[in-house]
Coordinates of C-alpha atoms and ligand atoms in Angstrom, one line a residue:
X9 CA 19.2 -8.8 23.5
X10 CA 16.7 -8.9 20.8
X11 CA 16.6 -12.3 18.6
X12 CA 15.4 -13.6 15.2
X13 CA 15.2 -16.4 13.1
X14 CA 14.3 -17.0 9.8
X15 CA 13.6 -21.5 10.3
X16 CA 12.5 -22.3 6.4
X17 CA 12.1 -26.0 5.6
X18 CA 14.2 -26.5 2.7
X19 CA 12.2 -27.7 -0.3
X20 CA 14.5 -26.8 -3.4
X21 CA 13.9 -23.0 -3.4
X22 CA 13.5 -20.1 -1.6
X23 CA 9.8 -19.0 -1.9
X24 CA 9.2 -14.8 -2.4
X25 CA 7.4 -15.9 0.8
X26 CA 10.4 -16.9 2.9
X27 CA 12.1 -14.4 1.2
X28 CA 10.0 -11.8 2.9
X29 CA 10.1 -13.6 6.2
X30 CA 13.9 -13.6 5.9
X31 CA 13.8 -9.7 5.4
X32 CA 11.8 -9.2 8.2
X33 CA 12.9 -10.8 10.6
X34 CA 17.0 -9.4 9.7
X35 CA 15.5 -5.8 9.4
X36 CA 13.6 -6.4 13.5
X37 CA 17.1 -7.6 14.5
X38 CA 19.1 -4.8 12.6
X39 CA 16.6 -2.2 13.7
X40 CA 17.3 -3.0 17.6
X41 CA 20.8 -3.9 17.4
X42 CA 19.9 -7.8 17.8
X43 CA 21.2 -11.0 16.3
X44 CA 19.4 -12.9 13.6
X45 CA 19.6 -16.6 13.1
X46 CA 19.0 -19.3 10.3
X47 CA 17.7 -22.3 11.1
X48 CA 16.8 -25.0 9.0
X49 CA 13.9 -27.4 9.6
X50 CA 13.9 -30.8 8.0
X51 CA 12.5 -32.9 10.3
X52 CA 10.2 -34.3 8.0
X53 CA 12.9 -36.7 6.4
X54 CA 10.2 -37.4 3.4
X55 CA 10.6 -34.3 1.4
X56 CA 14.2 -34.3 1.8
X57 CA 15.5 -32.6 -1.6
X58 CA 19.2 -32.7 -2.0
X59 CA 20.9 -29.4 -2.5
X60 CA 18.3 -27.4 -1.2
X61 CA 20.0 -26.6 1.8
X62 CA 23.1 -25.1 -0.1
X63 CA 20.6 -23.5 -3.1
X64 CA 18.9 -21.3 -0.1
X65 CA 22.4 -20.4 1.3
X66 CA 23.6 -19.4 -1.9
X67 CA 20.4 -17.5 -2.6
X68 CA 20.1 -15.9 1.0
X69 CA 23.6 -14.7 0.0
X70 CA 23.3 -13.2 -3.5
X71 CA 20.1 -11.2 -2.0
X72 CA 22.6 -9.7 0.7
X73 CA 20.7 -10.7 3.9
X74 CA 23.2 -12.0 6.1
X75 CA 22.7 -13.8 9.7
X76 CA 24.8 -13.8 12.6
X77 CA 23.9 -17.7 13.0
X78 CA 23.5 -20.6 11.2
X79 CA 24.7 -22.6 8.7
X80 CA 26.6 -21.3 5.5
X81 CA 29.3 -21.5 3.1
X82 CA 32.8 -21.3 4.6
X83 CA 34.0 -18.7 1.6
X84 CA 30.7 -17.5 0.9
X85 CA 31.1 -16.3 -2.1
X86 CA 32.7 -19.7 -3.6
X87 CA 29.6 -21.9 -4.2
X88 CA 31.8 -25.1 -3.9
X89 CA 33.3 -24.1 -0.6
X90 CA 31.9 -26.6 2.1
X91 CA 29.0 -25.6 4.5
X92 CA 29.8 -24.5 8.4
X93 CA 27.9 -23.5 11.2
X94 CA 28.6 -20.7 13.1
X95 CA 26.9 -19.7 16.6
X96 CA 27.0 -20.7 20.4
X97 CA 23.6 -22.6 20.5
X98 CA 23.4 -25.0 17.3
X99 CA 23.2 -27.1 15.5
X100 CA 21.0 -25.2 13.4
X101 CA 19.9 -27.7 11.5
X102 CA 17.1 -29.7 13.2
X103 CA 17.8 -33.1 11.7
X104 CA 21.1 -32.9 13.6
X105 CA 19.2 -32.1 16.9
X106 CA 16.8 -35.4 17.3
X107 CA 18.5 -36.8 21.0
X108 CA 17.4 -33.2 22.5
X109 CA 14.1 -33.4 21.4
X110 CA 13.8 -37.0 22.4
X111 CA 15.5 -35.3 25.8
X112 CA 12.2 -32.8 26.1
X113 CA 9.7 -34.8 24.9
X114 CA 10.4 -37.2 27.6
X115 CA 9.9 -34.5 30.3
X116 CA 7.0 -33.6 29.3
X117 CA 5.8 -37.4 29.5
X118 CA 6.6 -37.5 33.1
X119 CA 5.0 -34.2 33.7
X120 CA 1.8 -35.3 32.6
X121 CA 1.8 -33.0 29.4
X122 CA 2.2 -35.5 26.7
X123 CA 1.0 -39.0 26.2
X124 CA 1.9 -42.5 23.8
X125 CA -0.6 -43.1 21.4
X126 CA -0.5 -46.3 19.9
X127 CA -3.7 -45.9 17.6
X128 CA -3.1 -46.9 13.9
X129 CA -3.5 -45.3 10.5
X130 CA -7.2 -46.9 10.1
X131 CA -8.4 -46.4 13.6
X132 CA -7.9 -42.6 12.9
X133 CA -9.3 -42.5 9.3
X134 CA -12.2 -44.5 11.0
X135 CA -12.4 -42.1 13.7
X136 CA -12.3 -38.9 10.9
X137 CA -14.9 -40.1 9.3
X138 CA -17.3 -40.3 11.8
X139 CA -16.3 -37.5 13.2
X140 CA -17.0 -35.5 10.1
X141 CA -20.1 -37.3 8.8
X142 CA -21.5 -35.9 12.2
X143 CA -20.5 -32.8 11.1
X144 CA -17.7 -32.3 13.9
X145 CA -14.3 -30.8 13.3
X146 CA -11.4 -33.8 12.9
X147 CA -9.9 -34.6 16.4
X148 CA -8.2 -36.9 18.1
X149 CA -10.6 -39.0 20.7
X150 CA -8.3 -39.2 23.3
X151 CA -8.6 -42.8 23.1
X152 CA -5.2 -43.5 24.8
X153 CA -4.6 -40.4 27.0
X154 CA -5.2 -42.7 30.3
X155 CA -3.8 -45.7 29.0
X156 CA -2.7 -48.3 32.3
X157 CA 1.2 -48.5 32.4
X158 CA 1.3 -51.7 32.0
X159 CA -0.6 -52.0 29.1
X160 CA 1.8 -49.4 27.7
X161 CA 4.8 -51.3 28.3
X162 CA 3.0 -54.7 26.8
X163 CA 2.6 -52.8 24.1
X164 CA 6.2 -51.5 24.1
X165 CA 7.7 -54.8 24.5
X166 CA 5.3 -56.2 21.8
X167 CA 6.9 -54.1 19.0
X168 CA 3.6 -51.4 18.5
X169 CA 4.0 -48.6 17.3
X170 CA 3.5 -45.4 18.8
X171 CA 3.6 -41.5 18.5
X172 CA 3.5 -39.0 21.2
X173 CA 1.0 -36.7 21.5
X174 CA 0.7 -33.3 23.3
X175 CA -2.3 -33.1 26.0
X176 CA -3.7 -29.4 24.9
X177 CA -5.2 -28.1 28.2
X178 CA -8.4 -26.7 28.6
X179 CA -9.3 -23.3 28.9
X180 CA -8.4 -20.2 26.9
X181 CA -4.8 -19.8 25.1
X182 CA -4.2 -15.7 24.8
X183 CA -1.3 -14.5 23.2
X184 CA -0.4 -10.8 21.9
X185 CA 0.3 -10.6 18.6
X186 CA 2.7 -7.6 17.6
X187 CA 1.0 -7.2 14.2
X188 CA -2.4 -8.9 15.2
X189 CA -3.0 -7.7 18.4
X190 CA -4.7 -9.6 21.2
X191 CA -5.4 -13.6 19.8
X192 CA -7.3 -16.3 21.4
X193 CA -8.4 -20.0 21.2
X194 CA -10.3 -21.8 23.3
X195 CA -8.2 -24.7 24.5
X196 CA -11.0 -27.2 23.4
X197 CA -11.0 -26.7 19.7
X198 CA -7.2 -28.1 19.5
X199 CA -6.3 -30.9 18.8
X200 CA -3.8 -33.3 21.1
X201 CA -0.9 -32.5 18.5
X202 CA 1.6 -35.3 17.2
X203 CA 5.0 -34.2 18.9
X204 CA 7.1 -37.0 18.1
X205 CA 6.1 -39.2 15.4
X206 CA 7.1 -43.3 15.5
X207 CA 10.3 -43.1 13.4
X208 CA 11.7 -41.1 16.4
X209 CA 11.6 -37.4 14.8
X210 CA 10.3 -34.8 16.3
X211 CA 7.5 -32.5 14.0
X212 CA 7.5 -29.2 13.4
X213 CA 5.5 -28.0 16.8
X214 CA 8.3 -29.7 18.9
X215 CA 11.2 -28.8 17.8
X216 CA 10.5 -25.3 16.8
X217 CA 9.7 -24.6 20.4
X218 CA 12.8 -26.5 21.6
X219 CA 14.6 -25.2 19.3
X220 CA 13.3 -21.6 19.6
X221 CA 14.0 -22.2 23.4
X222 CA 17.1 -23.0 23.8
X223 CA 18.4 -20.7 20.9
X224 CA 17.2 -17.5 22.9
X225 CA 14.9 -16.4 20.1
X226 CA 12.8 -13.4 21.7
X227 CA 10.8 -12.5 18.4
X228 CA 9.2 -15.3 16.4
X229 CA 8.2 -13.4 12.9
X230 CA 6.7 -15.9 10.5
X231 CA 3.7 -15.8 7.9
X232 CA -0.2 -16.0 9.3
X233 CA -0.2 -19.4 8.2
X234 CA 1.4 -20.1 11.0
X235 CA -1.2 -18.7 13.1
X236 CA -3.3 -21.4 14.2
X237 CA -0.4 -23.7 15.2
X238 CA 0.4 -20.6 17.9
X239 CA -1.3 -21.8 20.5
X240 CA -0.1 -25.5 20.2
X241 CA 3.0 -23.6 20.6
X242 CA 2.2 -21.5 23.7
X243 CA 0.7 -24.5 25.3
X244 CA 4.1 -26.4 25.2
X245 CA 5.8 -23.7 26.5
X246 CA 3.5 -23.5 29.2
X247 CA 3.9 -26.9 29.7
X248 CA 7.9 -26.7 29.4
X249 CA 7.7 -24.3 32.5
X250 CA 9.3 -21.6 29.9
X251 CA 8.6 -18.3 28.8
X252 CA 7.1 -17.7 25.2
X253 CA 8.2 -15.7 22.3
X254 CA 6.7 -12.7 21.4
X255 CA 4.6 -13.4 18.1
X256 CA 4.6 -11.3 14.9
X257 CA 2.5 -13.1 11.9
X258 CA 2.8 -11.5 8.2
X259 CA 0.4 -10.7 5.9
X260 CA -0.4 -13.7 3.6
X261 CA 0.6 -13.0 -0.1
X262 CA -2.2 -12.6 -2.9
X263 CA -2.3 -13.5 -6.2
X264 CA -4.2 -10.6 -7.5
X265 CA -7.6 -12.1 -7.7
X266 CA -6.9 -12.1 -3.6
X267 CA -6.3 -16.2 -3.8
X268 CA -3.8 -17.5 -2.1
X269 CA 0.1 -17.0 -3.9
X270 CA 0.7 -20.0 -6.0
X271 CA 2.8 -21.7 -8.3
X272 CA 0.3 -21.7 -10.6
X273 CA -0.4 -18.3 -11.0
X274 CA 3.7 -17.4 -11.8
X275 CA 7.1 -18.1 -10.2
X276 CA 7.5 -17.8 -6.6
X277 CA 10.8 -19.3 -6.3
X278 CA 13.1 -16.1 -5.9
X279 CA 15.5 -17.9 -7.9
X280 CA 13.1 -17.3 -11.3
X281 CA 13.1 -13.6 -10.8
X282 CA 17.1 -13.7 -10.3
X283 CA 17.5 -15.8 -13.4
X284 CA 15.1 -13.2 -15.5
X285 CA 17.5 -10.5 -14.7
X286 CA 15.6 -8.5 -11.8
X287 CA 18.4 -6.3 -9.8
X288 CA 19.1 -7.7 -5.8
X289 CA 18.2 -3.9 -4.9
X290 CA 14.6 -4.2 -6.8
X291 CA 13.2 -7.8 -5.3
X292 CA 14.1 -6.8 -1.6
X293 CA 12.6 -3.1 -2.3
X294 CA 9.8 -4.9 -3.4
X295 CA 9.4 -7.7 -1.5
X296 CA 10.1 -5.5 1.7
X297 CA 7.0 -3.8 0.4
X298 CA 4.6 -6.8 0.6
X299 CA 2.8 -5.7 3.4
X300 CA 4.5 -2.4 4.6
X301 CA 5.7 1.1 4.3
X302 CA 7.0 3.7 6.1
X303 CA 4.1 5.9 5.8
X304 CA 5.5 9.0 4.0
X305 CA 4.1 8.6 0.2
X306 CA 5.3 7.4 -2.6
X307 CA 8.3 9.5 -3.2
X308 CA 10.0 7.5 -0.6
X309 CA 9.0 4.0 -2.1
X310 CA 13.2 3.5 -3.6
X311 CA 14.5 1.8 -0.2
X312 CA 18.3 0.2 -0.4
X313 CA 18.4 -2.7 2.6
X314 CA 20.4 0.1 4.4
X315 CA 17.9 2.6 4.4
X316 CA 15.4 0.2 5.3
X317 CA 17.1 -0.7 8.6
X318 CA 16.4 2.5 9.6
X319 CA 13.0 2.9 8.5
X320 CA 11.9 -0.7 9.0
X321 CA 9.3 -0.9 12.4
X322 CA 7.3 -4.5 13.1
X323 CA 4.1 -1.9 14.0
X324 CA 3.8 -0.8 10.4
X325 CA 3.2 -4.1 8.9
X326 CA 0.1 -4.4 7.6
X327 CA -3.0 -6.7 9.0
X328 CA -4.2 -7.6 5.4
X329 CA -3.3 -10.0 2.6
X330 CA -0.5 -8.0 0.5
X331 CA -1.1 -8.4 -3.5
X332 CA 1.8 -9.8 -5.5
X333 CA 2.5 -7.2 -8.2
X334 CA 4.5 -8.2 -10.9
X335 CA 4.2 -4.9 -12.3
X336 CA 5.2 -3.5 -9.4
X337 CA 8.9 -5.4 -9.3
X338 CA 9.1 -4.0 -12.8
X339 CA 8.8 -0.2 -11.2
X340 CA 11.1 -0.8 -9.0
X341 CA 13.6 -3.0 -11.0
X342 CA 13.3 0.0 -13.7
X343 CA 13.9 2.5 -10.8
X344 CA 16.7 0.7 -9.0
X345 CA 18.6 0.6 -12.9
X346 CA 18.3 4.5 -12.8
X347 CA 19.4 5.1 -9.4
X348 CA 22.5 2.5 -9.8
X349 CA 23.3 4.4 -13.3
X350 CA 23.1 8.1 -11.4
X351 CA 25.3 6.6 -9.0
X352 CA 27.5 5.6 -11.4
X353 CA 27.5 8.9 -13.4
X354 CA 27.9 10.8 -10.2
X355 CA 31.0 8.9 -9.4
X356 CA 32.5 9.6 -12.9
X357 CA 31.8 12.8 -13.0
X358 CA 33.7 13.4 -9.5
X359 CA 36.9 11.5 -11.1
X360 CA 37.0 14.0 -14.3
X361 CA 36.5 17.1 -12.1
X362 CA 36.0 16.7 -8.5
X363 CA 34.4 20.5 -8.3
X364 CA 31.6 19.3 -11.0
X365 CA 28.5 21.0 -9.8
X366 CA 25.2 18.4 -10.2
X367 CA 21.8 19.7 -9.6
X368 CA 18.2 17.7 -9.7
X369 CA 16.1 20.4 -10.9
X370 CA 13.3 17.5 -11.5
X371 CA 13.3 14.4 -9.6
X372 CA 16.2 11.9 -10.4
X373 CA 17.4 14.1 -13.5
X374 CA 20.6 15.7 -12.9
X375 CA 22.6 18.2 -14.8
X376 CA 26.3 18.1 -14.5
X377 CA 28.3 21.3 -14.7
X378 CA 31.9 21.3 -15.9
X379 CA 34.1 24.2 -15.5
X380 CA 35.6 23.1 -18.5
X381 CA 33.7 22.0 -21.9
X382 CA 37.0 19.5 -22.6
X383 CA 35.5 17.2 -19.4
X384 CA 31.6 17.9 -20.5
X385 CA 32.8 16.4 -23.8
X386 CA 34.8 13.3 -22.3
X387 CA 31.8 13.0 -19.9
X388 CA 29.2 12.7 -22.1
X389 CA 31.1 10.4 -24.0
X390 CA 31.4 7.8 -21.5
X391 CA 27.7 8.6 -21.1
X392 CA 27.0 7.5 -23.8
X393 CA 29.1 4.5 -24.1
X394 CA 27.1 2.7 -20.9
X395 CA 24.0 3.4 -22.7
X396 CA 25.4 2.0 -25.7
X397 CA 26.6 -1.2 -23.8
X398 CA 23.5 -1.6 -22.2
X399 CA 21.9 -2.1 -25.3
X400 CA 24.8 -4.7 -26.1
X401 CA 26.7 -2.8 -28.7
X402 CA 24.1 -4.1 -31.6
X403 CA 23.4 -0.7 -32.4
X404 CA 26.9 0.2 -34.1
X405 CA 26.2 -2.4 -36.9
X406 CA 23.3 -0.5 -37.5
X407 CA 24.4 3.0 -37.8
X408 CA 27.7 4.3 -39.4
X409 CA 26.8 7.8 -38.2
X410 CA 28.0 6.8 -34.5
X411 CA 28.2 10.3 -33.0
X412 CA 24.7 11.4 -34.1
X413 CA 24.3 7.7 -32.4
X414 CA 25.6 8.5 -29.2
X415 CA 23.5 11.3 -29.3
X416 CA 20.5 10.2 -29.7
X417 CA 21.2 7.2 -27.1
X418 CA 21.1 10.5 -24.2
X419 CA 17.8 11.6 -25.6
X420 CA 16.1 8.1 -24.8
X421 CA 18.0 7.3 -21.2
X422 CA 15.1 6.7 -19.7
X423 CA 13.7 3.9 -21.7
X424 CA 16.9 2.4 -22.3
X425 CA 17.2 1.9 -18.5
X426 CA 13.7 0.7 -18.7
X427 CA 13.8 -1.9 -21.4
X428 CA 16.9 -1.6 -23.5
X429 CA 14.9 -4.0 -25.6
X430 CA 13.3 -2.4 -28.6
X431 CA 15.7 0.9 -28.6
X432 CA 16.0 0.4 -32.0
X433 CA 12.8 1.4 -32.8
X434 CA 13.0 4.4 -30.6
X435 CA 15.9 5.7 -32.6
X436 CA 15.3 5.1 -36.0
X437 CA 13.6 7.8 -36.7
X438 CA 17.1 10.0 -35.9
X439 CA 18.3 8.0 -39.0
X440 CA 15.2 7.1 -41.4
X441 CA 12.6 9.9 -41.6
X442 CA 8.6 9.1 -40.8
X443 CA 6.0 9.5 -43.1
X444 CA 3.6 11.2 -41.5
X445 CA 0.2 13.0 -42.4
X446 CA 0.2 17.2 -42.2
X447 CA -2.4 17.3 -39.2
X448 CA 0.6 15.8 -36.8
X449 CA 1.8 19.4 -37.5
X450 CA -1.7 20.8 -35.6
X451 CA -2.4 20.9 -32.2
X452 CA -6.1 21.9 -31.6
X453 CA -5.6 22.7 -27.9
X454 CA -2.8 24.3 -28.1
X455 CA -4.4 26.7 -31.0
X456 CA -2.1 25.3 -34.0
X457 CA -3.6 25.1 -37.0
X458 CA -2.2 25.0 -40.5
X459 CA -1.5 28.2 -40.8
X460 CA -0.1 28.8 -37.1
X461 CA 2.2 25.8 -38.0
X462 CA 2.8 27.3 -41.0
X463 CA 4.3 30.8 -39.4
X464 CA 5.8 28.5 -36.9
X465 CA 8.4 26.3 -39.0
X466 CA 9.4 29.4 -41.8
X467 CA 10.0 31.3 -38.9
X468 CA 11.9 28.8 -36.8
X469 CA 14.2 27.8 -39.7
X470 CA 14.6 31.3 -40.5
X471 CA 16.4 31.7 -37.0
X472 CA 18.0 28.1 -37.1
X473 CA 19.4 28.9 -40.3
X474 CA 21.3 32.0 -38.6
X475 CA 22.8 29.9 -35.8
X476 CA 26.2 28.7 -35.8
X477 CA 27.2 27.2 -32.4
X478 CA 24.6 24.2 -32.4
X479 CA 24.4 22.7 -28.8
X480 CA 21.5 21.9 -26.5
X481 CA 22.0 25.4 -24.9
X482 CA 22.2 27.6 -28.2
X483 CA 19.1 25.6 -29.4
X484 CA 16.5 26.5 -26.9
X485 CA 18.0 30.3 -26.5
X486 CA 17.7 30.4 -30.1
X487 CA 13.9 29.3 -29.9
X488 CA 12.9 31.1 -27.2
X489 CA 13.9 33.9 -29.1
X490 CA 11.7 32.6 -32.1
X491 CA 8.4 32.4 -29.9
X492 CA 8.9 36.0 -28.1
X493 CA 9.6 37.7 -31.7
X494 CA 6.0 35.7 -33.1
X495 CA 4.3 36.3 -29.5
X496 CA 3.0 33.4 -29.7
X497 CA 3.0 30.4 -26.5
X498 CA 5.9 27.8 -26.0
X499 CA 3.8 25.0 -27.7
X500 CA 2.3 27.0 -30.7
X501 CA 5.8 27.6 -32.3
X502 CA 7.7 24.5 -30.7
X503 CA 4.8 21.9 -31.4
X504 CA 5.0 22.0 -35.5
X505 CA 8.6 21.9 -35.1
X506 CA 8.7 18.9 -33.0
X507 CA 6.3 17.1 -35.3
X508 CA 8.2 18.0 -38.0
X509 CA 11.6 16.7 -36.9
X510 CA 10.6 13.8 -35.3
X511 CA 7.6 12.7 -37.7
X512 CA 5.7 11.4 -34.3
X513 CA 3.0 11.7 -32.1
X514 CA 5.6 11.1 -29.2
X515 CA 9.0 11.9 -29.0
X516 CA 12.3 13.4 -27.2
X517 CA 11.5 17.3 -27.0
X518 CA 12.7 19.3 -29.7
X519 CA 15.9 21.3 -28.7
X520 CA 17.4 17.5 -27.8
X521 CA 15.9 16.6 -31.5
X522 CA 18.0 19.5 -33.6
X523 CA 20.8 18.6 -31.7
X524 CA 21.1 14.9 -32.7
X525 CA 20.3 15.5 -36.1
X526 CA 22.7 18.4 -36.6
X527 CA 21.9 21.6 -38.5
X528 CA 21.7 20.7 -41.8
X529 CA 18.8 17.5 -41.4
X530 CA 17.2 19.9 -39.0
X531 CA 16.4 22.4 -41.6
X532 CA 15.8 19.7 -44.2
X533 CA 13.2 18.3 -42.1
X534 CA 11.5 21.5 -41.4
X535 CA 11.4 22.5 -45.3
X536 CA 9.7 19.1 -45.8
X537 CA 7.0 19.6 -43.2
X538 CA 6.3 23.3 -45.0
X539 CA 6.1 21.7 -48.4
X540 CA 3.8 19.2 -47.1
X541 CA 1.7 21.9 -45.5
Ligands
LIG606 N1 9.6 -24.4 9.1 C1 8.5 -23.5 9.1 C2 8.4 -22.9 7.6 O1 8.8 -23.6 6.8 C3 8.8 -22.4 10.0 C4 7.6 -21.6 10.6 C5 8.1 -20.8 11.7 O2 8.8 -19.8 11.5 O3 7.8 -21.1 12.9 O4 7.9 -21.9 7.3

């Protein structure tokens, strides 16, 4: 049985970092029906931060990523409710686990695979420098690796203090990387690693092989700066008499000057983007895309943590650094709000008429067909509410003409989903016409001059002015009409009469345009743009 763990040491918050780790390593499990464990490692008893423990259960939880083992909250979804461990092989937490690691360390002592080293703080910085002023690489000298038992015990029994150290063999440490591929270090260039240190607690090397041991892990995913410390690791548990992990390290994560992701460069606790309002959906899409993809494009870039169970393979992780894009969270923060509000509509539109045809005739824009117009109408409506509470009701206040509101809220759907922010703007000119200068009417490429625009806006309000039923559908029919009679293209007649309605460079197109403004602005709006001309 196939076995992760995500082992972060808990420093206050969970980095985008871990976060990814975390992902990983429950997607591996998920993907080949295995278990996925969390374990956390505070051994080092200096940076202890209270509440960081619970903050990166609670945070872990919100995100959705669960784990079969581990600590967490016994009502997970009560922030107060006390925190349990669940699983045959804790503790999980590694502060709770010192008398087995004392238990290991021990062994390898009397195997010969670790040593006391009773050399103090100065002898070491001594020894660094001179190792470094003749240019060598910082290493331990070795100085008591043969040390006489009984000088051992004297020291023992004369209070010294003492850490142990592991004796890295010589010779060549290999190791497979699943992302990597074949890794080696010569067994010379490492140094005798600190196992234990002299307030009794293990560090990190130790008791993440012990612990990765005896808690069955078969995959060890973790970031490349974890690299180098691999063959420390492989060495113990050659020296344990056990049988390694496989390995899988991650790409590093970029700032995008290609330095290394910090703090100072913009938030990486996950907590910052969750406070800012970024959707659960959009920070695992895009943190599961830090350094992967499936391969097929970018059509298939929206992932839910469902669909990515299935697509998610360890072999398609990337060897390079993977830039953090802000911008890119944004895409997919603005494409996760669309797909949750199609979602939504989809499911209201099956409760007014469960035979409600929807079609995508362009991606992620659906047209929903009722039988009856009485359920198109209440539809719509509720439509348009959403919209109107996404952008927090202000917009009533605003505008007494609230149908021709509601309106003109389903024109600009898109950007309301993207940034609900400045809608106002977007809208006004529904409500307050533009000034504008005549050439806005013209359209060099599309061959509308004056004149052409002209032609185009008498004859448009000539058949506007005929029509009678005004909806979306009339509209175009009726304009369609317009351009066969003139025989002119799509954009010569409907152009001017864009530009005329809207007063804007940019705007919804024009049948949606004449439909919130009603019949009789329309064809105020039209005359204006002729007089001008
Ligand atoms: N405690 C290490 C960390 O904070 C775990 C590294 C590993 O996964 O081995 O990232």
């Amino acid at each position: 049985m196939i076995k992760t763990r995500f082992a972060p040491s808990p420093t206050g918050y969970l980095h985008v970092g871990g976060l990814r780790t975390a992902l990983y390593c429950y997607l591996f499990a998920k993907k080949n029906n295995g278990k996925f464990a969390l374990r956390i490692e505070d051994t080092d008893q200096e940076r202890f931060v209270p509440g960081a423990l619970e903050n990166l259960i609670d945070t872990l939880h919100w995100i959705g990523i669960t784990y079969d083992e581990g600590p967490g909250r016994k009502d997970p979804n009560n922030k107060d409710s006390e925190i349990i461990e669940e699983g045959d092989v804790g503790p999980y937490i590694q502060s709770k686990r010192t008398e087995i690691y004392k238990e290991q360390v021990q062994k390898l002592m009397d195997d010969g695979h670790a040593y006391r080293c009773f050399c103090t703080r100065e002898r070491l910085e001594e020894m660094r420098e001179r190792q470094t002023a003749q240019k060598l690489a910082p290493m331990y000298d070795r100085k008591c690796l043969d040390l006489p038992q009984s000088e051992i015990e004297e020291k023992i029994k004369a209070g010294e203090k003492f850490v142990i150290r592991q004796k890295i063999p010589y010779g060549t440490i290999k190791f497979k990387d699943l992302i990597r591929g074949n890794v080696q270090f010569d067994g010379k260039t490492i140094d005798d690693q600190v196992l234990m240190k002299s307030d009794g607690f293990p560090t990190y090397h130790l008791a993440n092989v012990v612990d990765d041991h005896f808690m069955e892990i078969t995959h060890v995913i973790r970031g490349e700066e974890w690299l180098p410390s691999t063959p420390k690791h492989i060495a113990l548990y050659q020296a344990f008499g056990w049988q390694h992990p496989e390995f899988a390290h991650l790409p590093l994560l970029l700032n995008a000057d290609r330095s290394k992701l910090s703090k100072r460069q913009g938030d990486v606790a996950v907590e910052d983007y969750i406070k800012k309002g970024y959707l659960r959906e959009a920070i695992i899409n895009f943190v599961a895309f830090l350094g992967w993809n499936p391969g097929s494009g970018e059509e298939a870039e929206i992932f839910s943590l469902e669909e990515l169970e299935k697509a998610f393979s360890i072999e398609k992780v990337h060897k390079s650094g993977a830039i953090f894009n802000l911008e890119k969270l944004d895409w997919f923060n603005w494409r996760w709000k669309k797909r949750l509000f199609n979602a939504e509509l989809e499911k209201e539109a099956k409760e007014i008429d469960p035979n409600v045809v929807i079609t995508e005739p362009r991606k992620d824009q659906f047209i929903y067909t009722f039988s009856d117009p009485k359920n198109e109408e209440k539809f719509q409506k509720n439509r348009c509410e959403k919209l109107l509470k996404i952008c927090n009701n202000s917009l009533t206040k605003e505008y007494i003409d609230s149908e021709k509101l509601m309106k003109a809220l389903l024109t600009v759907e898109e950007k309301i989903l993207r940034d609900p922010k400045d809608i106002k703007e977007q809208i006004n000119f529904y409500f307050t016409p533009q000034e504008y200068n005549k050439e806005l009417l013209t359209h060099v490429k599309m061959g509308v001059d004056l004149n052409q625009a002209t032609i185009s806006l008498k004859s448009g309000k000539e058949d506007l002015e005929k029509l009678s039923d005004w909806n979306l559908k009339t509209l175009q029919e009726t304009l369609m009409q317009t351009v066969t009679r003139l025989g002119v293209k799509n954009g010569q007649l409907l152009w001017p009469l864009r530009a005329a309605l809207s007063g804007l460079e940019f705007s919804p197109g024009v049948f949606e345009l004449a439909w919130v403004l009603g019949k009789d602005e329309t064809l105020k709006r039209i005359e204006t743009a002729v007089n001008k001309i």
